[in-house]
Amino acid sequence: MRINMFLFLLLIALGGNAQPRSYTVGNAHSHNDYEQDRPFWAAYEAGFGSVEADVFLVNGNLPVAHNAGDIRPGNDLKSRYLEPLKACIQKNKGSVYADRHKRLNLLIDCKTEGRATLAAIIDVLKQYPEITGNKRIRVVITGNRPHKDSLFMYPAFIWFDGELTNKYTGRNLARVALFSANFRNYAQWNGAGTPDAASEAALQQQIRYAHKLGKPIRFWGAPDTENAWKTFQRLGVDYINTDKIAELSQYLEANRF
């Protein structure tokens, strides 16, 4: 009886820290997606599960760009992401993708002061009930975010990108969609060969921590090569960060498990 109970508890512990049961293109994250030749559409048509847009608050508008100097008229959150997403939902009769089980995270990285930028994002999103009321879409705020103890105060259609160094209370953790972390804070591996033991152990520790809290994890600033993608699969990284949409899509289609 004691042995059976030990095995039962061990299976629970292992299950809580397990990597995704399978990898598909839904585990891909389009980093700085607005810099792609076809923002939103390239990642969407590949079936990505997550896309990222950096936004600034400028005179009440929300342009998308990596730096303030890159801001261009008409290149904004509504035209590049919200309108296309609305069109997809309408085409698919309420689903994000034709496959109604597929999900999509829209990460919005606030580059300007957090409170005002988020307020403007919320105001714009209220114009899109197809998005805010859709259980297959998560609008996730990253970058300049509210204090970790105030996440629960925001509308239910707003989620947040968690920070591994924060300790969240239950009601605030419930609003965290995933954890994102700077790869270089834990490893100096360049993507060639295999990570050194110390780097791999540090990465595994963060992955286990996120999974223990019931959240997926991604690393930004990570090597973006096929060998690195294979390593991240092995380690159980939930969202693989990339600037190479076509290449990662092809890799994941050929390497599902």
Short mmCIF file of N, CA and C in Angstrom, two decimals, residues 126-225:
data_model
loop_
_atom_site.label_atom_id
_atom_site.label_comp_id
_atom_site.label_asym_id
_atom_site.label_seq_id
_atom_site.Cartn_x
_atom_site.Cartn_y
_atom_site.Cartn_z
N LYS A 126 -12.63 47.17 -26.74
CA LYS A 126 -14.07 47.19 -26.51
C LYS A 126 -14.87 47.34 -27.80
N GLN A 127 -14.19 47.78 -28.86
CA GLN A 127 -14.83 47.89 -30.17
C GLN A 127 -14.89 46.55 -30.89
N TYR A 128 -14.28 45.51 -30.29
CA TYR A 128 -14.17 44.21 -30.94
C TYR A 128 -14.70 43.10 -30.03
N PRO A 129 -16.02 43.03 -29.85
CA PRO A 129 -16.58 41.97 -29.00
C PRO A 129 -16.30 40.57 -29.55
N GLU A 130 -16.07 40.47 -30.87
CA GLU A 130 -15.72 39.17 -31.45
C GLU A 130 -14.42 38.65 -30.85
N ILE A 131 -13.53 39.57 -30.47
CA ILE A 131 -12.25 39.19 -29.89
C ILE A 131 -12.35 39.05 -28.37
N THR A 132 -12.90 40.06 -27.73
CA THR A 132 -12.92 40.06 -26.25
C THR A 132 -13.81 38.96 -25.68
N GLY A 133 -14.81 38.53 -26.44
CA GLY A 133 -15.70 37.49 -25.94
C GLY A 133 -15.37 36.11 -26.45
N ASN A 134 -14.20 35.96 -27.08
CA ASN A 134 -13.83 34.69 -27.71
C ASN A 134 -12.91 33.90 -26.79
N LYS A 135 -13.35 32.71 -26.39
CA LYS A 135 -12.58 31.89 -25.45
C LYS A 135 -11.34 31.28 -26.08
N ARG A 136 -11.22 31.36 -27.40
CA ARG A 136 -10.05 30.79 -28.07
C ARG A 136 -8.96 31.84 -28.31
N ILE A 137 -9.21 33.06 -27.84
CA ILE A 137 -8.23 34.14 -28.00
C ILE A 137 -7.86 34.68 -26.63
N ARG A 138 -6.58 34.89 -26.43
CA ARG A 138 -6.13 35.58 -25.24
C ARG A 138 -5.31 36.80 -25.65
N VAL A 139 -5.77 37.95 -25.23
CA VAL A 139 -4.99 39.18 -25.42
C VAL A 139 -4.11 39.31 -24.19
N VAL A 140 -2.81 39.23 -24.39
CA VAL A 140 -1.86 39.14 -23.28
C VAL A 140 -0.97 40.39 -23.27
N ILE A 141 -0.99 41.10 -22.16
CA ILE A 141 -0.20 42.32 -22.03
C ILE A 141 1.18 42.00 -21.48
N THR A 142 2.20 42.49 -22.17
CA THR A 142 3.57 42.32 -21.73
C THR A 142 4.28 43.66 -21.83
N GLY A 143 5.57 43.69 -21.56
CA GLY A 143 6.28 44.97 -21.57
C GLY A 143 5.99 45.75 -20.31
N ASN A 144 5.56 46.99 -20.44
CA ASN A 144 5.21 47.82 -19.28
C ASN A 144 3.84 47.41 -18.76
N ARG A 145 3.84 46.60 -17.71
CA ARG A 145 2.62 46.02 -17.16
C ARG A 145 2.25 46.64 -15.83
N PRO A 146 1.00 46.45 -15.40
CA PRO A 146 0.61 46.91 -14.07
C PRO A 146 1.36 46.14 -12.99
N HIS A 147 1.28 46.64 -11.77
CA HIS A 147 1.88 45.96 -10.63
C HIS A 147 1.29 44.56 -10.49
N LYS A 148 2.11 43.63 -10.08
CA LYS A 148 1.70 42.23 -10.00
C LYS A 148 0.51 41.98 -9.09
N ASP A 149 0.25 42.89 -8.15
CA ASP A 149 -0.86 42.70 -7.22
C ASP A 149 -2.16 43.33 -7.70
N SER A 150 -2.15 43.92 -8.90
CA SER A 150 -3.36 44.58 -9.39
C SER A 150 -3.92 43.96 -10.66
N LEU A 151 -3.37 42.82 -11.07
CA LEU A 151 -3.80 42.22 -12.34
C LEU A 151 -5.28 41.85 -12.33
N PHE A 152 -5.77 41.42 -11.18
CA PHE A 152 -7.16 40.97 -11.07
C PHE A 152 -8.16 42.11 -11.29
N MET A 153 -7.70 43.34 -11.24
CA MET A 153 -8.59 44.49 -11.33
C MET A 153 -8.98 44.83 -12.77
N TYR A 154 -8.32 44.22 -13.74
CA TYR A 154 -8.55 44.57 -15.14
C TYR A 154 -9.65 43.71 -15.75
N PRO A 155 -10.23 44.16 -16.88
CA PRO A 155 -11.32 43.40 -17.50
C PRO A 155 -10.92 41.95 -17.78
N ALA A 156 -11.90 41.08 -17.76
CA ALA A 156 -11.64 39.65 -17.89
C ALA A 156 -11.02 39.28 -19.23
N PHE A 157 -11.17 40.14 -20.25
CA PHE A 157 -10.58 39.82 -21.56
C PHE A 157 -9.11 40.22 -21.65
N ILE A 158 -8.56 40.76 -20.58
CA ILE A 158 -7.15 41.12 -20.54
C ILE A 158 -6.39 40.10 -19.70
N TRP A 159 -5.35 39.53 -20.30
CA TRP A 159 -4.45 38.61 -19.61
C TRP A 159 -3.07 39.26 -19.53
N PHE A 160 -2.18 38.62 -18.78
CA PHE A 160 -0.86 39.21 -18.58
C PHE A 160 0.24 38.17 -18.76
N ASP A 161 1.38 38.67 -19.20
CA ASP A 161 2.59 37.88 -19.35
C ASP A 161 3.30 37.90 -18.00
N GLY A 162 3.48 36.74 -17.41
CA GLY A 162 4.06 36.68 -16.08
C GLY A 162 5.58 36.81 -16.07
N GLU A 163 6.10 37.24 -14.94
CA GLU A 163 7.54 37.33 -14.73
C GLU A 163 7.94 36.30 -13.68
N LEU A 164 8.93 35.50 -13.99
CA LEU A 164 9.32 34.39 -13.11
C LEU A 164 9.82 34.86 -11.75
N THR A 165 10.29 36.09 -11.68
CA THR A 165 10.82 36.61 -10.42
C THR A 165 9.72 37.14 -9.50
N ASN A 166 8.51 37.23 -10.00
CA ASN A 166 7.39 37.72 -9.18
C ASN A 166 6.72 36.59 -8.41
N LYS A 167 6.19 36.92 -7.26
CA LYS A 167 5.35 36.00 -6.50
C LYS A 167 3.91 36.53 -6.59
N TYR A 168 3.03 35.73 -7.17
CA TYR A 168 1.66 36.16 -7.41
C TYR A 168 0.69 35.53 -6.42
N THR A 169 -0.25 36.32 -5.95
CA THR A 169 -1.34 35.76 -5.17
C THR A 169 -2.26 35.00 -6.11
N GLY A 170 -3.13 34.18 -5.55
CA GLY A 170 -3.98 33.32 -6.37
C GLY A 170 -4.81 34.07 -7.40
N ARG A 171 -5.47 35.16 -6.99
CA ARG A 171 -6.35 35.86 -7.92
C ARG A 171 -5.58 36.59 -9.00
N ASN A 172 -4.32 36.95 -8.72
CA ASN A 172 -3.50 37.59 -9.75
C ASN A 172 -2.84 36.55 -10.66
N LEU A 173 -2.43 35.42 -10.08
CA LEU A 173 -1.87 34.34 -10.90
C LEU A 173 -2.91 33.84 -11.90
N ALA A 174 -4.17 33.88 -11.51
CA ALA A 174 -5.24 33.43 -12.40
C ALA A 174 -5.34 34.27 -13.66
N ARG A 175 -4.76 35.46 -13.65
CA ARG A 175 -4.79 36.35 -14.82
C ARG A 175 -3.51 36.27 -15.65
N VAL A 176 -2.58 35.43 -15.23
CA VAL A 176 -1.34 35.22 -15.98
C VAL A 176 -1.57 34.14 -17.03
N ALA A 177 -1.35 34.49 -18.30
CA ALA A 177 -1.56 33.53 -19.39
C ALA A 177 -0.36 32.63 -19.59
N LEU A 178 0.83 33.16 -19.40
CA LEU A 178 2.07 32.42 -19.58
C LEU A 178 3.19 33.18 -18.90
N PHE A 179 4.34 32.55 -18.79
CA PHE A 179 5.54 33.22 -18.32
C PHE A 179 6.50 33.37 -19.50
N SER A 180 7.08 34.57 -19.62
CA SER A 180 8.12 34.82 -20.62
C SER A 180 9.37 35.27 -19.89
N ALA A 181 10.52 34.81 -20.37
CA ALA A 181 11.78 35.14 -19.69
C ALA A 181 12.89 35.35 -20.71
N ASN A 182 13.83 36.20 -20.33
CA ASN A 182 15.01 36.45 -21.14
C ASN A 182 15.92 35.23 -21.07
N PHE A 183 16.11 34.58 -22.19
CA PHE A 183 16.94 33.38 -22.25
C PHE A 183 18.32 33.63 -21.67
N ARG A 184 18.88 34.82 -21.94
CA ARG A 184 20.25 35.12 -21.51
C ARG A 184 20.39 35.29 -20.01
N ASN A 185 19.29 35.39 -19.31
CA ASN A 185 19.38 35.42 -17.84
C ASN A 185 19.70 34.06 -17.26
N TYR A 186 19.54 33.02 -18.08
CA TYR A 186 19.71 31.66 -17.57
C TYR A 186 20.72 30.84 -18.36
N ALA A 187 21.04 31.25 -19.57
CA ALA A 187 21.94 30.46 -20.40
C ALA A 187 22.68 31.35 -21.39
N GLN A 188 23.91 30.95 -21.71
CA GLN A 188 24.70 31.66 -22.71
C GLN A 188 24.91 30.81 -23.96
N TRP A 189 24.18 29.74 -24.05
CA TRP A 189 24.27 28.82 -25.18
C TRP A 189 23.90 29.52 -26.48
N ASN A 190 24.67 29.23 -27.55
CA ASN A 190 24.44 29.90 -28.83
C ASN A 190 23.60 29.09 -29.80
N GLY A 191 23.10 27.94 -29.36
CA GLY A 191 22.25 27.13 -30.21
C GLY A 191 22.96 26.02 -30.95
N ALA A 192 24.28 25.98 -30.89
CA ALA A 192 25.05 24.93 -31.55
C ALA A 192 25.32 23.79 -30.56
N GLY A 193 25.29 22.57 -31.06
CA GLY A 193 25.57 21.44 -30.18
C GLY A 193 24.50 21.32 -29.10
N THR A 194 24.95 21.02 -27.89
CA THR A 194 24.02 20.91 -26.76
C THR A 194 24.37 21.96 -25.71
N PRO A 195 23.39 22.41 -24.94
CA PRO A 195 23.69 23.39 -23.90
C PRO A 195 24.63 22.79 -22.85
N ASP A 196 25.46 23.64 -22.26
CA ASP A 196 26.29 23.16 -21.15
C ASP A 196 25.38 22.78 -19.99
N ALA A 197 25.90 21.96 -19.09
CA ALA A 197 25.09 21.40 -18.01
C ALA A 197 24.46 22.48 -17.13
N ALA A 198 25.23 23.53 -16.83
CA ALA A 198 24.71 24.59 -15.96
C ALA A 198 23.56 25.34 -16.63
N SER A 199 23.71 25.63 -17.92
CA SER A 199 22.65 26.33 -18.65
C SER A 199 21.39 25.48 -18.72
N GLU A 200 21.56 24.21 -19.04
CA GLU A 200 20.39 23.35 -19.15
C GLU A 200 19.67 23.21 -17.81
N ALA A 201 20.45 23.08 -16.74
CA ALA A 201 19.84 22.96 -15.41
C ALA A 201 19.07 24.23 -15.05
N ALA A 202 19.63 25.39 -15.38
CA ALA A 202 18.96 26.65 -15.07
C ALA A 202 17.66 26.80 -15.87
N LEU A 203 17.70 26.41 -17.14
CA LEU A 203 16.49 26.47 -17.96
C LEU A 203 15.43 25.51 -17.44
N GLN A 204 15.85 24.30 -17.12
CA GLN A 204 14.91 23.31 -16.61
C GLN A 204 14.24 23.77 -15.32
N GLN A 205 15.01 24.45 -14.48
CA GLN A 205 14.45 24.94 -13.22
C GLN A 205 13.31 25.92 -13.47
N GLN A 206 13.50 26.82 -14.44
CA GLN A 206 12.46 27.81 -14.74
C GLN A 206 11.25 27.15 -15.41
N ILE A 207 11.51 26.20 -16.27
CA ILE A 207 10.42 25.48 -16.94
C ILE A 207 9.58 24.72 -15.92
N ARG A 208 10.25 24.03 -15.01
CA ARG A 208 9.53 23.28 -13.98
C ARG A 208 8.72 24.22 -13.09
N TYR A 209 9.29 25.38 -12.78
CA TYR A 209 8.59 26.33 -11.93
C TYR A 209 7.30 26.82 -12.59
N ALA A 210 7.41 27.20 -13.87
CA ALA A 210 6.21 27.65 -14.60
C ALA A 210 5.17 26.56 -14.66
N HIS A 211 5.60 25.34 -14.96
CA HIS A 211 4.66 24.23 -15.07
C HIS A 211 4.05 23.87 -13.72
N LYS A 212 4.81 24.02 -12.66
CA LYS A 212 4.26 23.78 -11.32
C LYS A 212 3.10 24.72 -11.03
N LEU A 213 3.18 25.94 -11.56
CA LEU A 213 2.11 26.92 -11.38
C LEU A 213 1.00 26.75 -12.41
N GLY A 214 1.16 25.75 -13.28
CA GLY A 214 0.13 25.47 -14.28
C GLY A 214 0.15 26.41 -15.47
N LYS A 215 1.32 27.01 -15.75
CA LYS A 215 1.43 27.98 -16.83
C LYS A 215 2.45 27.54 -17.88
N PRO A 216 2.20 27.87 -19.15
CA PRO A 216 3.21 27.65 -20.18
C PRO A 216 4.33 28.68 -20.08
N ILE A 217 5.42 28.40 -20.78
CA ILE A 217 6.58 29.29 -20.73
C ILE A 217 7.19 29.45 -22.11
N ARG A 218 7.79 30.60 -22.34
CA ARG A 218 8.60 30.83 -23.54
C ARG A 218 9.82 31.63 -23.12
N PHE A 219 10.87 31.52 -23.91
CA PHE A 219 12.09 32.31 -23.69
C PHE A 219 12.30 33.22 -24.89
N TRP A 220 12.51 34.51 -24.64
CA TRP A 220 12.84 35.42 -25.72
C TRP A 220 14.35 35.68 -25.68
N GLY A 221 14.87 36.15 -26.81
CA GLY A 221 16.32 36.34 -26.90
C GLY A 221 17.06 35.02 -27.01
N ALA A 222 16.35 33.96 -27.39
CA ALA A 222 16.94 32.63 -27.46
C ALA A 222 17.47 32.35 -28.87
N PRO A 223 18.38 31.38 -29.01
CA PRO A 223 18.83 30.99 -30.34
C PRO A 223 17.64 30.58 -31.20
N ASP A 224 17.69 30.95 -32.46
CA ASP A 224 16.56 30.72 -33.37
C ASP A 224 17.02 29.84 -34.52
N THR A 225 17.40 28.61 -34.17
CA THR A 225 17.91 27.65 -35.15
C THR A 225 17.19 26.32 -34.97
#
